PDB file of C-alpha atoms in Angstrom:
ATOM      1  CA  MET A 873      -0.001  -0.006   0.003  1.00 54.00           C
ATOM      2  CA  ALA A 874       2.934   2.361   0.726  1.00 75.00           C
ATOM      3  CA  GLN A 875       3.993   2.226  -2.914  1.00 85.00           C
ATOM      4  CA  VAL A 876       0.469   3.205  -4.092  1.00 85.00           C
ATOM      5  CA  THR A 877       0.311   6.219  -1.694  1.00 86.00           C
ATOM      6  CA  LYS A 878       3.822   7.256  -2.850  1.00 91.00           C
ATOM      7  CA  GLU A 879       2.712   7.106  -6.481  1.00 93.00           C
ATOM      8  CA  TYR A 880      -0.443   9.113  -5.900  1.00 93.00           C
ATOM      9  CA  ALA A 881       1.470  11.669  -3.869  1.00 94.00           C
ATOM     10  CA  GLU A 882       4.158  11.957  -6.485  1.00 95.00           C
ATOM     11  CA  ALA A 883       1.596  12.602  -9.174  1.00 94.00           C
ATOM     12  CA  LEU A 884      -0.081  15.299  -7.184  1.00 95.00           C
ATOM     13  CA  PHE A 885       3.271  16.886  -6.364  1.00 95.00           C
ATOM     14  CA  MET A 886       4.216  16.948  -9.972  1.00 95.00           C
ATOM     15  CA  LEU A 887       1.011  18.747 -10.815  1.00 94.00           C
ATOM     16  CA  ALA A 888       1.648  21.232  -8.033  1.00 95.00           C
ATOM     17  CA  CYS A 889       5.155  21.863  -9.284  1.00 93.00           C
ATOM     18  CA  GLU A 890       3.871  22.515 -12.822  1.00 94.00           C
ATOM     19  CA  ILE A 891       1.749  25.376 -11.574  1.00 94.00           C
ATOM     20  CA  LYS A 892       4.171  26.392  -8.763  1.00 92.00           C
ATOM     21  CA  SER A 893       1.673  25.718  -6.047  1.00 94.00           C
ATOM     22  CA  GLU A 894       3.405  23.187  -3.824  1.00 94.00           C
ATOM     23  CA  ARG A 895       2.822  25.063  -0.536  1.00 94.00           C
ATOM     24  CA  GLU A 896      -0.727  25.972  -1.466  1.00 96.00           C
ATOM     25  CA  PHE A 897      -1.550  22.291  -2.168  1.00 96.00           C
ATOM     26  CA  LEU A 898       0.037  21.210   1.120  1.00 95.00           C
ATOM     27  CA  SER A 899      -2.148  23.673   2.994  1.00 96.00           C
ATOM     28  CA  SER A 900      -5.230  22.360   1.232  1.00 96.00           C
ATOM     29  CA  LEU A 901      -4.330  18.800   1.999  1.00 96.00           C
ATOM     30  CA  GLU A 902      -3.831  19.573   5.699  1.00 96.00           C
ATOM     31  CA  LYS A 903      -7.181  21.383   5.838  1.00 96.00           C
ATOM     32  CA  ILE A 904      -8.904  18.444   4.242  1.00 96.00           C
ATOM     33  CA  GLU A 905      -7.251  16.063   6.644  1.00 95.00           C
ATOM     34  CA  GLU A 906      -8.606  18.152   9.529  1.00 95.00           C
ATOM     35  CA  VAL A 907     -12.081  17.892   8.093  1.00 95.00           C
ATOM     36  CA  PHE A 908     -11.687  14.095   7.825  1.00 94.00           C
ATOM     37  CA  LYS A 909     -10.417  13.811  11.391  1.00 93.00           C
ATOM     38  CA  ALA A 910     -13.186  16.054  12.805  1.00 95.00           C
ATOM     39  CA  ASN A 911     -15.961  14.380  10.828  1.00 93.00           C
ATOM     40  CA  THR A 912     -15.360  10.589  11.076  1.00 91.00           C
ATOM     41  CA  ASP A 913     -18.952   9.927   9.895  1.00 93.00           C
ATOM     42  CA  PHE A 914     -18.292  11.918   6.681  1.00 93.00           C
ATOM     43  CA  THR A 915     -15.029   9.935   6.204  1.00 91.00           C
ATOM     44  CA  GLU A 916     -16.782   6.634   6.709  1.00 92.00           C
ATOM     45  CA  PHE A 917     -19.402   7.652   4.219  1.00 93.00           C
ATOM     46  CA  LEU A 918     -16.766   8.440   1.645  1.00 92.00           C
ATOM     47  CA  CYS A 919     -15.002   5.132   2.227  1.00 90.00           C
ATOM     48  CA  ALA A 920     -18.054   2.846   2.479  1.00 90.00           C
ATOM     49  CA  PRO A 921     -18.012   0.256  -0.294  1.00 89.00           C
ATOM     50  CA  ASN A 922     -21.801  -0.082  -0.275  1.00 91.00           C
ATOM     51  CA  ILE A 923     -22.416   3.593  -1.119  1.00 91.00           C
ATOM     52  CA  PRO A 924     -22.407   4.371  -4.873  1.00 93.00           C
ATOM     53  CA  PHE A 925     -19.338   6.343  -6.080  1.00 93.00           C
ATOM     54  CA  LYS A 926     -21.576   8.937  -7.588  1.00 95.00           C
ATOM     55  CA  SER A 927     -22.987   9.876  -4.109  1.00 94.00           C
ATOM     56  CA  GLN A 928     -19.535   9.948  -2.685  1.00 94.00           C
ATOM     57  CA  SER A 929     -18.165  12.121  -5.562  1.00 94.00           C
ATOM     58  CA  GLU A 930     -21.048  14.553  -5.255  1.00 96.00           C
ATOM     59  CA  ALA A 931     -20.278  14.896  -1.554  1.00 95.00           C
ATOM     60  CA  ILE A 932     -16.630  15.488  -2.154  1.00 95.00           C
ATOM     61  CA  GLU A 933     -17.307  18.112  -4.785  1.00 95.00           C
ATOM     62  CA  LYS A 934     -19.959  19.887  -2.654  1.00 95.00           C
ATOM     63  CA  VAL A 935     -17.711  20.066   0.429  1.00 95.00           C
ATOM     64  CA  PHE A 936     -14.327  20.800  -1.149  1.00 95.00           C
ATOM     65  CA  SER A 937     -14.632  22.256  -4.642  1.00 93.00           C
ATOM     66  CA  GLU A 938     -15.247  25.903  -3.580  1.00 93.00           C
ATOM     67  CA  GLU A 939     -12.275  26.171  -1.267  1.00 94.00           C
ATOM     68  CA  HIS A 940      -9.680  23.967  -2.921  1.00 95.00           C
ATOM     69  CA  HIS A 941      -7.932  23.755  -6.228  1.00 95.00           C
ATOM     70  CA  GLU A 942      -9.547  21.530  -8.862  1.00 95.00           C
ATOM     71  CA  TYR A 943      -6.491  19.275  -8.836  1.00 96.00           C
ATOM     72  CA  ILE A 944      -6.906  18.587  -5.118  1.00 96.00           C
ATOM     73  CA  VAL A 945     -10.591  17.754  -5.606  1.00 96.00           C
ATOM     74  CA  SER A 946      -9.705  15.466  -8.568  1.00 96.00           C
ATOM     75  CA  PHE A 947      -7.120  13.847  -6.321  1.00 96.00           C
ATOM     76  CA  LEU A 948      -9.783  13.162  -3.648  1.00 95.00           C
ATOM     77  CA  LEU A 949     -12.152  11.809  -6.257  1.00 95.00           C
ATOM     78  CA  LEU A 950      -9.456   9.452  -7.623  1.00 94.00           C
ATOM     79  CA  LEU A 951      -8.548   8.202  -4.155  1.00 94.00           C
ATOM     80  CA  SER A 952     -12.236   7.601  -3.405  1.00 93.00           C
ATOM     81  CA  GLN A 953     -12.914   5.888  -6.696  1.00 92.00           C
ATOM     82  CA  ARG A 954      -9.979   3.525  -6.288  1.00 91.00           C
ATOM     83  CA  GLY A 955     -10.699   2.835  -2.659  1.00 89.00           C
ATOM     84  CA  TYR A 956      -7.617   4.535  -1.258  1.00 91.00           C
ATOM     85  CA  LEU A 957      -9.219   7.443   0.650  1.00 91.00           C
ATOM     86  CA  LEU A 958      -8.408   5.802   3.990  1.00 90.00           C
ATOM     87  CA  ASP A 959      -4.739   6.267   2.949  1.00 92.00           C
ATOM     88  CA  PHE A 960      -5.138  10.030   2.505  1.00 93.00           C
ATOM     89  CA  GLY A 961      -2.963  10.697   5.576  1.00 92.00           C
ATOM     90  CA  GLU A 962      -0.186   8.559   4.104  1.00 93.00           C
ATOM     91  CA  CYS A 963      -0.367  10.473   0.873  1.00 94.00           C
ATOM     92  CA  ILE A 964       0.073  13.741   2.817  1.00 94.00           C
ATOM     93  CA  LYS A 965       3.159  12.355   4.529  1.00 93.00           C
ATOM     94  CA  GLU A 966       4.601  11.362   1.150  1.00 93.00           C
ATOM     95  CA  TYR A 967       3.765  14.798  -0.281  1.00 94.00           C
ATOM     96  CA  LYS A 968       5.470  16.544   2.622  1.00 92.00           C
ATOM     97  CA  ALA A 969       8.589  14.440   2.154  1.00 88.00           C
ATOM     98  CA  LEU A 970       8.735  15.338  -1.561  1.00 91.00           C
ATOM     99  CA  LEU A 971       8.281  19.022  -0.737  1.00 90.00           C
ATOM    100  CA  SER A 972      10.980  18.867   1.919  1.00 83.00           C
ATOM    101  CA  MET A 973      13.322  17.185  -0.441  1.00 81.00           C
ATOM    102  CA  LYS A 974      12.628  19.767  -3.171  1.00 84.00           C
ATOM    103  CA  GLU A 975      13.192  22.706  -0.883  1.00 80.00           C
ATOM    104  CA  THR A 976      16.556  21.415   0.410  1.00 77.00           C
ATOM    105  CA  LEU A 977      17.956  20.398  -2.966  1.00 77.00           C
ATOM    106  CA  VAL A 978      19.684  23.182  -4.861  1.00 80.00           C
ATOM    107  CA  THR A 979      21.606  23.114  -8.072  1.00 83.00           C
ATOM    108  CA  ALA A 980      24.760  25.284  -8.252  1.00 87.00           C
ATOM    109  CA  LYS A 981      25.941  26.354 -11.718  1.00 90.00           C
ATOM    110  CA  VAL A 982      29.734  26.317 -11.578  1.00 91.00           C
ATOM    111  CA  THR A 983      31.837  27.719 -14.357  1.00 90.00           C
ATOM    112  CA  ALA A 984      35.636  27.431 -14.373  1.00 89.00           C
ATOM    113  CA  ALA A 985      38.328  28.322 -16.812  1.00 86.00           C
ATOM    114  CA  VAL A 986      39.570  24.688 -16.827  1.00 90.00           C
ATOM    115  CA  SER A 987      38.029  21.304 -15.969  1.00 90.00           C
ATOM    116  CA  LEU A 988      38.063  20.331 -12.347  1.00 89.00           C
ATOM    117  CA  SER A 989      38.867  16.969 -10.941  1.00 91.00           C
ATOM    118  CA  GLU A 990      36.275  14.867  -9.088  1.00 91.00           C
ATOM    119  CA  GLU A 991      38.052  15.625  -5.858  1.00 93.00           C
ATOM    120  CA  GLU A 992      37.907  19.370  -6.471  1.00 91.00           C
ATOM    121  CA  LEU A 993      34.220  19.212  -7.435  1.00 90.00           C
ATOM    122  CA  ASP A 994      33.488  17.120  -4.317  1.00 92.00           C
ATOM    123  CA  SER A 995      35.357  19.606  -2.117  1.00 92.00           C
ATOM    124  CA  LEU A 996      33.524  22.480  -3.701  1.00 90.00           C
ATOM    125  CA  LYS A 997      30.198  20.689  -3.193  1.00 90.00           C
ATOM    126  CA  ALA A 998      30.962  19.981   0.467  1.00 91.00           C
ATOM    127  CA  SER A 999      31.951  23.698   1.023  1.00 90.00           C
ATOM    128  CA  LEU A1000      28.770  24.959  -0.551  1.00 88.00           C
ATOM    129  CA  GLU A1001      26.581  22.508   1.371  1.00 87.00           C
ATOM    130  CA  LYS A1002      28.268  23.530   4.643  1.00 90.00           C
ATOM    131  CA  LYS A1003      27.738  27.234   3.875  1.00 87.00           C
ATOM    132  CA  TYR A1004      24.165  27.074   2.564  1.00 83.00           C
ATOM    133  CA  LYS A1005      22.989  24.114   4.754  1.00 82.00           C
ATOM    134  CA  LYS A1006      21.274  22.530   1.721  1.00 82.00           C
ATOM    135  CA  GLN A1007      21.918  19.505  -0.474  1.00 84.00           C
ATOM    136  CA  ILE A1008      23.680  20.679  -3.598  1.00 86.00           C
ATOM    137  CA  THR A1009      24.084  19.269  -7.044  1.00 86.00           C
ATOM    138  CA  ILE A1010      26.689  20.769  -9.294  1.00 89.00           C
ATOM    139  CA  ASP A1011      26.065  21.720 -12.935  1.00 89.00           C
ATOM    140  CA  PHE A1012      29.621  22.196 -14.189  1.00 90.00           C
ATOM    141  CA  HIS A1013      30.788  24.152 -17.305  1.00 89.00           C
ATOM    142  CA  THR A1014      34.098  25.435 -18.598  1.00 91.00           C
ATOM    143  CA  ASP A1015      34.757  28.846 -20.044  1.00 87.00           C
ATOM    144  CA  SER A1016      38.261  29.792 -20.998  1.00 84.00           C
ATOM    145  CA  SER A1017      37.376  33.473 -21.000  1.00 83.00           C
ATOM    146  CA  LEU A1018      37.422  33.430 -17.235  1.00 77.00           C
ATOM    147  CA  LEU A1019      41.227  33.093 -17.347  1.00 80.00           C
ATOM    148  CA  GLY A1020      41.224  31.343 -13.928  1.00 83.00           C
ATOM    149  CA  GLY A1021      39.124  30.823 -10.874  1.00 83.00           C
ATOM    150  CA  LEU A1022      35.395  29.968 -10.542  1.00 87.00           C
ATOM    151  CA  VAL A1023      31.965  31.595 -10.943  1.00 88.00           C
ATOM    152  CA  VAL A1024      29.215  29.904  -8.866  1.00 89.00           C
ATOM    153  CA  GLU A1025      25.570  30.741  -9.372  1.00 88.00           C
ATOM    154  CA  LEU A1026      23.421  29.461  -6.525  1.00 83.00           C
ATOM    155  CA  ASP A1027      20.017  30.569  -5.059  1.00 73.00           C
ATOM    156  CA  GLY A1028      19.912  33.589  -7.349  1.00 76.00           C
ATOM    157  CA  LYS A1029      23.384  34.774  -6.091  1.00 83.00           C
ATOM    158  CA  ILE A1030      26.592  34.883  -8.074  1.00 86.00           C
ATOM    159  CA  ILE A1031      29.900  34.340  -6.391  1.00 85.00           C
ATOM    160  CA  ASP A1032      32.489  35.492  -8.859  1.00 82.00           C
ATOM    161  CA  GLY A1033      35.995  34.371  -7.987  1.00 77.00           C
ATOM    162  CA  SER A1034      37.275  34.422 -11.521  1.00 74.00           C
ATOM    163  CA  LEU A1035      40.561  36.038 -12.553  1.00 73.00           C
ATOM    164  CA  ARG A1036      38.776  38.036 -15.216  1.00 76.00           C
ATOM    165  CA  HIS A1037      36.526  39.595 -12.531  1.00 73.00           C
ATOM    166  CA  LYS A1038      39.500  40.350 -10.231  1.00 76.00           C
ATOM    167  CA  LEU A1039      41.381  41.962 -13.233  1.00 75.00           C
ATOM    168  CA  GLN A1040      38.320  44.054 -14.006  1.00 81.00           C
ATOM    169  CA  ASP A1041      38.058  45.190 -10.394  1.00 76.00           C
ATOM    170  CA  MET A1042      41.748  46.246 -10.415  1.00 79.00           C
ATOM    171  CA  LYS A1043      41.222  48.070 -13.730  1.00 79.00           C
ATOM    172  CA  ASP A1044      38.288  49.999 -12.200  1.00 82.00           C
ATOM    173  CA  VAL A1045      40.336  50.942  -9.145  1.00 82.00           C
ATOM    174  CA  ILE A1046      43.332  52.148 -11.281  1.00 85.00           C
ATOM    175  CA  SER A1047      41.125  54.104 -13.684  1.00 81.00           C
ATOM    176  CA  LYS A1048      39.642  56.213 -10.805  1.00 73.00           C
TER     177      LYS A1048
END
């Protein structure tokens, strides 16, 4: 069952990422979970195998469609139709794990004048992870116009330690 909830949570998370609404979706999921916990009769009604899906789907749409995104309502309908609504809490846990992983994983674009060895890249990665307290992946490029050093783009910031940049700074100081 854990694999099924993981797959459903991943599908919903991918939809949320497409429209950049990951946090909004999480908030909706948590509100819906509160409704389910506070209204056990309603939850039992939605999970009862002897009640036609049409009645259950109408109830889901009536209760949740005004306040929640259509993808969230469709997600609930799918869980209900497939008989997985009781696993809704597990889906939320999986969704939270995916969101947490996304928010702590950052890609650093590193440009250097020459290729770096694996040890140098690993050392740079470790330094960046220590400084930013995030899991970092490195997207490495070479650019001989840098002359030497590195340029790192991370979290919208540029750390320019290239020789070209340092020479330009010296030129600016001298020309004043």
